[in-house]
Short mmCIF file of C-alpha atoms and ligand atoms in Angstrom, two decimals:
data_model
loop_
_atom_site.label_atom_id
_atom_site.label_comp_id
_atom_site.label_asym_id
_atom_site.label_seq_id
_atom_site.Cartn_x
_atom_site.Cartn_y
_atom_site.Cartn_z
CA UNK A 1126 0.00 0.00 0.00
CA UNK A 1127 1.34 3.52 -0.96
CA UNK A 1128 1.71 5.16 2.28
CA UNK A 1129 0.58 8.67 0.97
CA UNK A 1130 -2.86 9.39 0.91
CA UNK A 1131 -2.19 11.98 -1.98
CA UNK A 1132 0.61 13.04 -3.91
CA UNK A 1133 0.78 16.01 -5.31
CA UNK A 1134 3.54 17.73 -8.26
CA UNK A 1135 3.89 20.10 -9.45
CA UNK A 1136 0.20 20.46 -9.80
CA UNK A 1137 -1.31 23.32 -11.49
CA UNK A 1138 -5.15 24.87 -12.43
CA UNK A 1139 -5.60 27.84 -14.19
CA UNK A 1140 -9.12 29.13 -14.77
CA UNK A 1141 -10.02 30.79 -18.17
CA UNK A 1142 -7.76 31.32 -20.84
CA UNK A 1143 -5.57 34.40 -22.48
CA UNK A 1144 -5.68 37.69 -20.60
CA UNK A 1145 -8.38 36.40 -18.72
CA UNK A 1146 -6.62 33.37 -17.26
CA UNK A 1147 -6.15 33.43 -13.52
CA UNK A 1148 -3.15 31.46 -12.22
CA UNK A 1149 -4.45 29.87 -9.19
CA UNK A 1150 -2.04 26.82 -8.31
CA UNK A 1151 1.41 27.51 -9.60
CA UNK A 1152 3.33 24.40 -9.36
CA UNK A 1153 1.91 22.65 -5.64
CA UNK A 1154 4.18 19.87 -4.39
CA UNK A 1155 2.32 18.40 -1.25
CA UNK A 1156 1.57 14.94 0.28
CA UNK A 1157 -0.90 13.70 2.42
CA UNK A 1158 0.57 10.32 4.75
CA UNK A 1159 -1.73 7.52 5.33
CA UNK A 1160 -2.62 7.56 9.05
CA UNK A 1161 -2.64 11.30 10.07
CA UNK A 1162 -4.85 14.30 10.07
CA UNK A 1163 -3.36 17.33 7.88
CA UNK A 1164 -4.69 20.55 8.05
CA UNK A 1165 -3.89 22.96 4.92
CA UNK A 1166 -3.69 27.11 6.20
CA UNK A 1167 -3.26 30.19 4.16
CA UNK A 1168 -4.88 33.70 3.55
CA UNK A 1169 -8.14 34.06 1.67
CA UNK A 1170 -8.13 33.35 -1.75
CA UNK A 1171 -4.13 31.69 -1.64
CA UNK A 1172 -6.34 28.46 -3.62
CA UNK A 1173 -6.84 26.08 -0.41
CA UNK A 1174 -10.31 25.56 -2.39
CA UNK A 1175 -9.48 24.99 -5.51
CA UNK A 1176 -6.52 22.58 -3.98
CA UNK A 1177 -9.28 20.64 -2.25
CA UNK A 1178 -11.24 20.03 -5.31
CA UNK A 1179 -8.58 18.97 -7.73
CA UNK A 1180 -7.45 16.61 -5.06
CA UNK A 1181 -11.26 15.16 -5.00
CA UNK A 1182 -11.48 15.00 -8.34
CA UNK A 1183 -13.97 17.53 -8.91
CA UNK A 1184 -11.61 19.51 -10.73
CA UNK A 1185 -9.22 18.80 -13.04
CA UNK A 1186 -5.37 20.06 -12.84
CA UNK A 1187 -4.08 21.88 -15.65
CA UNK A 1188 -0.67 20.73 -15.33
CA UNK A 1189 1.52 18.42 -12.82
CA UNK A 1190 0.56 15.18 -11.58
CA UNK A 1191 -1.92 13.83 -8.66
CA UNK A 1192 -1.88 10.45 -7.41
CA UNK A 1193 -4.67 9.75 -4.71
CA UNK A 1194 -4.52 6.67 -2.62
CA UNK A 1195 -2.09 5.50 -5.31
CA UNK A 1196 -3.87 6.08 -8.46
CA UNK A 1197 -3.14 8.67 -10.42
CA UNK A 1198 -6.41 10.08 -10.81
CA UNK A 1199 -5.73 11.51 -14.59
CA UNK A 1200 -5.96 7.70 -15.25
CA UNK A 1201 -9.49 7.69 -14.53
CA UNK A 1202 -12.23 8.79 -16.63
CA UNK A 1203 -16.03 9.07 -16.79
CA UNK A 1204 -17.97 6.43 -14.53
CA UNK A 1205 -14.76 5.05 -13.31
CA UNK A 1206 -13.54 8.19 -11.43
CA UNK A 1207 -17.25 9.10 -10.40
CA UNK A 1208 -16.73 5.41 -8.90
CA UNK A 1209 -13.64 5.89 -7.71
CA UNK A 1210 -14.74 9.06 -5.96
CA UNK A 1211 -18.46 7.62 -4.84
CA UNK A 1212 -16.67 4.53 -2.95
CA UNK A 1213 -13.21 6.20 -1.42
CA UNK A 1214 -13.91 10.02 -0.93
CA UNK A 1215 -16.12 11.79 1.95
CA UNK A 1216 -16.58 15.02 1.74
CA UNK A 1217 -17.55 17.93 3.86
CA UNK A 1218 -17.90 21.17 2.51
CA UNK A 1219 -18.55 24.42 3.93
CA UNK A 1220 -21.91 24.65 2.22
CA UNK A 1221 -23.50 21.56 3.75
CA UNK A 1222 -25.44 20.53 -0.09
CA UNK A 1223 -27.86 18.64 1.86
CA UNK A 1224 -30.91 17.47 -0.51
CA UNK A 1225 -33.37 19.57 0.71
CA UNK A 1226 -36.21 16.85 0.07
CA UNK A 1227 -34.47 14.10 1.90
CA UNK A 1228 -34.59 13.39 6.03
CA UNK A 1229 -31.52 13.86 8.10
CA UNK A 1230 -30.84 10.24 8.14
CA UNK A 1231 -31.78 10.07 4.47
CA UNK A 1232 -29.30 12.39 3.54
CA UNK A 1233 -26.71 11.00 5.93
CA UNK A 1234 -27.34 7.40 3.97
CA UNK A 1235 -26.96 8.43 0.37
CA UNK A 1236 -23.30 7.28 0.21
CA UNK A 1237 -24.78 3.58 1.18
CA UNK A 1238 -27.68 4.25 -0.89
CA UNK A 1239 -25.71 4.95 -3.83
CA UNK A 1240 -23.36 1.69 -3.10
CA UNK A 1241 -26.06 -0.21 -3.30
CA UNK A 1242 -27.63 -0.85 0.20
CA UNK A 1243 -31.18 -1.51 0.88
CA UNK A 1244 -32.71 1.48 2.10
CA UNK A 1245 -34.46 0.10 5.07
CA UNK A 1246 -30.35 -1.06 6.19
CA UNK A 1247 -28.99 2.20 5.35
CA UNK A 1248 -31.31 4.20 6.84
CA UNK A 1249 -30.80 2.49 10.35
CA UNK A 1250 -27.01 2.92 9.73
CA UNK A 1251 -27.50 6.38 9.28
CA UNK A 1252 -29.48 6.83 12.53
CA UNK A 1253 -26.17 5.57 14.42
CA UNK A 1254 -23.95 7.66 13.00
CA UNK A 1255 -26.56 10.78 13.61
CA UNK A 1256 -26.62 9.33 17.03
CA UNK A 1257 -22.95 9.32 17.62
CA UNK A 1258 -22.93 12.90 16.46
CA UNK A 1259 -25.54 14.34 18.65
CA UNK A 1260 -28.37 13.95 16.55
CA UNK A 1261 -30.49 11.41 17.72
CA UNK A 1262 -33.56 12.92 17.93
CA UNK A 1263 -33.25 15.13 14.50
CA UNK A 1264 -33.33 11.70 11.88
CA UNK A 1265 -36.31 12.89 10.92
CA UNK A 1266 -36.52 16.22 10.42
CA UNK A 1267 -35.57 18.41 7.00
CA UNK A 1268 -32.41 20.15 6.37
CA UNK A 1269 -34.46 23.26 6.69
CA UNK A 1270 -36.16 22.67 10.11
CA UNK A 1271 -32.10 22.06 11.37
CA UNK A 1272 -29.92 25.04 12.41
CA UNK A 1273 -26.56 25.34 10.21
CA UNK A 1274 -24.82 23.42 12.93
CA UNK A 1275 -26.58 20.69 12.90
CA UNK A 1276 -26.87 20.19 9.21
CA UNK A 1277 -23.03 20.65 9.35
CA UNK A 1278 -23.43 17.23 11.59
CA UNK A 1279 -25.60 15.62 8.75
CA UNK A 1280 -22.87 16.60 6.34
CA UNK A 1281 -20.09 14.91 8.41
CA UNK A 1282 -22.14 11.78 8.95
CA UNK A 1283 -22.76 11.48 5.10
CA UNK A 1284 -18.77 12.34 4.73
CA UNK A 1285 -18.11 9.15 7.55
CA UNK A 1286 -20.97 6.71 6.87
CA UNK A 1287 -19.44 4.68 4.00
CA UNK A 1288 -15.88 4.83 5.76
CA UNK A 1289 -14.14 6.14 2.76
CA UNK A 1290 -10.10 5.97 3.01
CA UNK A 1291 -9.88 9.79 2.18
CA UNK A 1292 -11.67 12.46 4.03
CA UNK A 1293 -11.61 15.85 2.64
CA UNK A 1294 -13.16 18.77 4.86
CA UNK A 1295 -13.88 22.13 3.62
CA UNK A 1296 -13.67 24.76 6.73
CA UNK A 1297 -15.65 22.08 8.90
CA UNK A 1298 -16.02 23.79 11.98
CA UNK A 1299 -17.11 27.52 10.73
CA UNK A 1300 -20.58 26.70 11.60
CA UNK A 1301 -20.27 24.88 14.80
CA UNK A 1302 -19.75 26.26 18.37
CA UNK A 1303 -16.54 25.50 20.29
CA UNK A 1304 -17.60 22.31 21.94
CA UNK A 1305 -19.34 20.64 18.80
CA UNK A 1306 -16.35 21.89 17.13
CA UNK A 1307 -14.19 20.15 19.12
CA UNK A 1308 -16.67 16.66 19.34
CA UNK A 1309 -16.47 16.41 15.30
CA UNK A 1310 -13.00 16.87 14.64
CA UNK A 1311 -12.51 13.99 17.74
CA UNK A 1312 -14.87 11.95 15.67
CA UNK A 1313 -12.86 12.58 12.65
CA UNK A 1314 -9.69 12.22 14.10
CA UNK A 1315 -11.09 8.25 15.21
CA UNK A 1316 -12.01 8.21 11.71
CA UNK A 1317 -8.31 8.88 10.78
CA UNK A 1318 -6.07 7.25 12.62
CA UNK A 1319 -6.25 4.37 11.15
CA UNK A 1320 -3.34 2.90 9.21
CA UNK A 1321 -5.20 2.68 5.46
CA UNK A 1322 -7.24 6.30 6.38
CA UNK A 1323 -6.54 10.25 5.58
CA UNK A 1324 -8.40 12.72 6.62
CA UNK A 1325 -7.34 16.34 4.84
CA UNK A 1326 -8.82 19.72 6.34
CA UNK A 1327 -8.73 23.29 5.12
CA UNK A 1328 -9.53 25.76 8.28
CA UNK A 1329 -9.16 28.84 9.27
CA UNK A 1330 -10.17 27.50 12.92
CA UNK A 1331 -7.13 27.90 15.04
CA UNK A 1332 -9.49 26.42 17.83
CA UNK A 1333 -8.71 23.07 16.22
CA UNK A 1334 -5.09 23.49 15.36
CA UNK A 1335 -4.27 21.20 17.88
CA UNK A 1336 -5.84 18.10 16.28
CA UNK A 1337 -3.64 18.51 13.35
CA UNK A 1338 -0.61 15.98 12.72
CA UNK A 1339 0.53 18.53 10.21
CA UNK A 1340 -0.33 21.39 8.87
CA UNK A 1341 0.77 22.57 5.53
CA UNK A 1342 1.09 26.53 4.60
CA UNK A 1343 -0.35 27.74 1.67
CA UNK A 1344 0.49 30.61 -0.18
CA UNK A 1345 -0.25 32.01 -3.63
CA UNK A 1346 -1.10 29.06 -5.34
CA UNK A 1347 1.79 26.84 -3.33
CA UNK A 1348 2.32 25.11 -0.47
CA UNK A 1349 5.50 26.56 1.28
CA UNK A 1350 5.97 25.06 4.32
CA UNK A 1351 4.90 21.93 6.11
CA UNK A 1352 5.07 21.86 9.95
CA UNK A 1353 4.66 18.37 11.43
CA UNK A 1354 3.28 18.72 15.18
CA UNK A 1355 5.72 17.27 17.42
CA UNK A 1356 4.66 14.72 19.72
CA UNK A 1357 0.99 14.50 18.21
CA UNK A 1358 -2.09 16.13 18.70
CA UNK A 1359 -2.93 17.25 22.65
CA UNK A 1360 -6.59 17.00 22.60
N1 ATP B 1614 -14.08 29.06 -11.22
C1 ATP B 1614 -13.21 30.06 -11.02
N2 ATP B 1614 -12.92 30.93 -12.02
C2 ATP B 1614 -12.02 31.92 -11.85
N3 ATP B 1614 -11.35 32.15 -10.71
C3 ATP B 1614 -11.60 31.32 -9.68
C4 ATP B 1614 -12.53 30.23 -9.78
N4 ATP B 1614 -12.56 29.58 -8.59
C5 ATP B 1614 -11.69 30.25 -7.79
N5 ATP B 1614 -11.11 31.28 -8.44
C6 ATP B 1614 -10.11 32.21 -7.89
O1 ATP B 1614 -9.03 31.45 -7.39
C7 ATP B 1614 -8.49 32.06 -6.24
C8 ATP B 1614 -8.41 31.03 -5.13
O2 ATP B 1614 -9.72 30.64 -4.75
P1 ATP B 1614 -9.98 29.56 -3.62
O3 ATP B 1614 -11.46 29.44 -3.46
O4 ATP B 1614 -9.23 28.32 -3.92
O5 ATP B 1614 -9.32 30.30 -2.35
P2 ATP B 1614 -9.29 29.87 -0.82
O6 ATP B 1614 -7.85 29.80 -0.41
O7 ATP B 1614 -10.12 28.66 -0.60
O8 ATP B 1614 -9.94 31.14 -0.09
P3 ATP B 1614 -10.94 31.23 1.18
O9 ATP B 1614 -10.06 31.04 2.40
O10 ATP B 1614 -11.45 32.63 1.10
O11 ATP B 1614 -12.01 30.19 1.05
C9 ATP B 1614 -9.36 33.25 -5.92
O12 ATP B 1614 -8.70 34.41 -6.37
C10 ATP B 1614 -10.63 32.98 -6.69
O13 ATP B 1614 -11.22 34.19 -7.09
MG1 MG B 1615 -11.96 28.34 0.38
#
């Protein structure tokens, strides 16, 4: 097994073309180890989004090369990297994109759903995980009867319930108060340290620095430094 999660090389993405073209990575070299929690860090607008989505495969580089849990993902195309993605990605992003028309639990169990699980078994599974996130008695309600925080819960137990081997999180915590805060990133950090299992985070949160095995720097379309937390997370 490779031991990096991703592996990243001089990866590029510019958006739009001739004199509008925007530069937005500019040569990224960055790796994510099997294993560990990595936070990535850097002003507004320095491309820790766009990063996060050509890693998940929701958009493509325009240059370099990306391997993620040793594929290299420009292998895949069509239904294979939708596959790909569906079975070994979670995601959490900072707008939850709950399905409006779909229960808590519902939404929580479209990863199994979409793997092919009954929906009856799915359903249930999804009620645990809720459960194990503080939601117990909210299963049943709609994304819109459920404050931001707690449909930032749905989007984590959707992101978890399929046990994907890479986690990518979108500012996870910027809608949660200190304490729920600090219970999700202690389930995801269960979630991570496991020896196959990477979970990758993009904060601004310095509440939840401490969680981090690394954190990586980002800046202007690179990442420039990575700082590896000695001795390991205190929380
Ligand atoms: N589809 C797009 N077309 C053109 N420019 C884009 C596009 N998406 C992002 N950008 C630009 O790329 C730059 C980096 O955006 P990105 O969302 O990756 O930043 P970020 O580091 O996540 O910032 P923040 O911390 O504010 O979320 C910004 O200048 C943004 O305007
Ligand atoms: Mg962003």
């Amino acid at each position: 097994m490779n031991p990096m999660a991703v592996q990243c090389r001089d990866l590029h993405k510019t958006f739009g073309v001739g004199e509008d073209a925007v530069k937005v990575l500019r040569g990224v070299d960055f790796t994510v180890p099997r294993g560990e929690m990595t936070f990535l860090v850097g002003p507004s607008g320095c491309g820790k989004t766009t990063l996060l989505s050509v890693i998940a495969g929701l958009l493509n580089p325009t240059g370099g090369d990306l391997e993620v849990l040793g594929v290299p993902l420009a292998s895949l195309r069509g239904g294979t990297a939708v596959e790909f993605r569906r079975k070994n990605l979670g995601f959490v992003f900072q707008q939850f994109n709950l399905l409006p028309a779909l229960t808590a639990a519902e939404n929580a169990a479209v990863p199994l759903l979409a793997a092919g699980w009954k929906r009856k078994a799915a359903v249930e599974k999804a009620e645990s995980v809720l459960a194990d996130l503080g939601l117990a008695s909210r299963c049943r309600a709609m994304p819109n009867q459920l404050s931001g925080g707690q449909q930032q819960r749905v989007a984590f137990a959707r992101a978890l319930i399929h046990e994907p081997h890479l986690i990518v999180c979108d500012e996870p915590t910027s809608a949660l108060d200190a304490e729920t805060g600090h219970h999700v990133m202690e389930l995801l950090r269960q979630a991570a340290v496991r020896p196959e299992r990477a979970v990758l985070v993009v904060t601004h949160d310095s509440r939840i620095f401490p969680f981090a095995d690394r954190i990586a720097h980002m800046n202007d379309g690179r990442v420039e430094k990575i700082e590896t937390q000695s001795g390991g997370p205190t929380c």
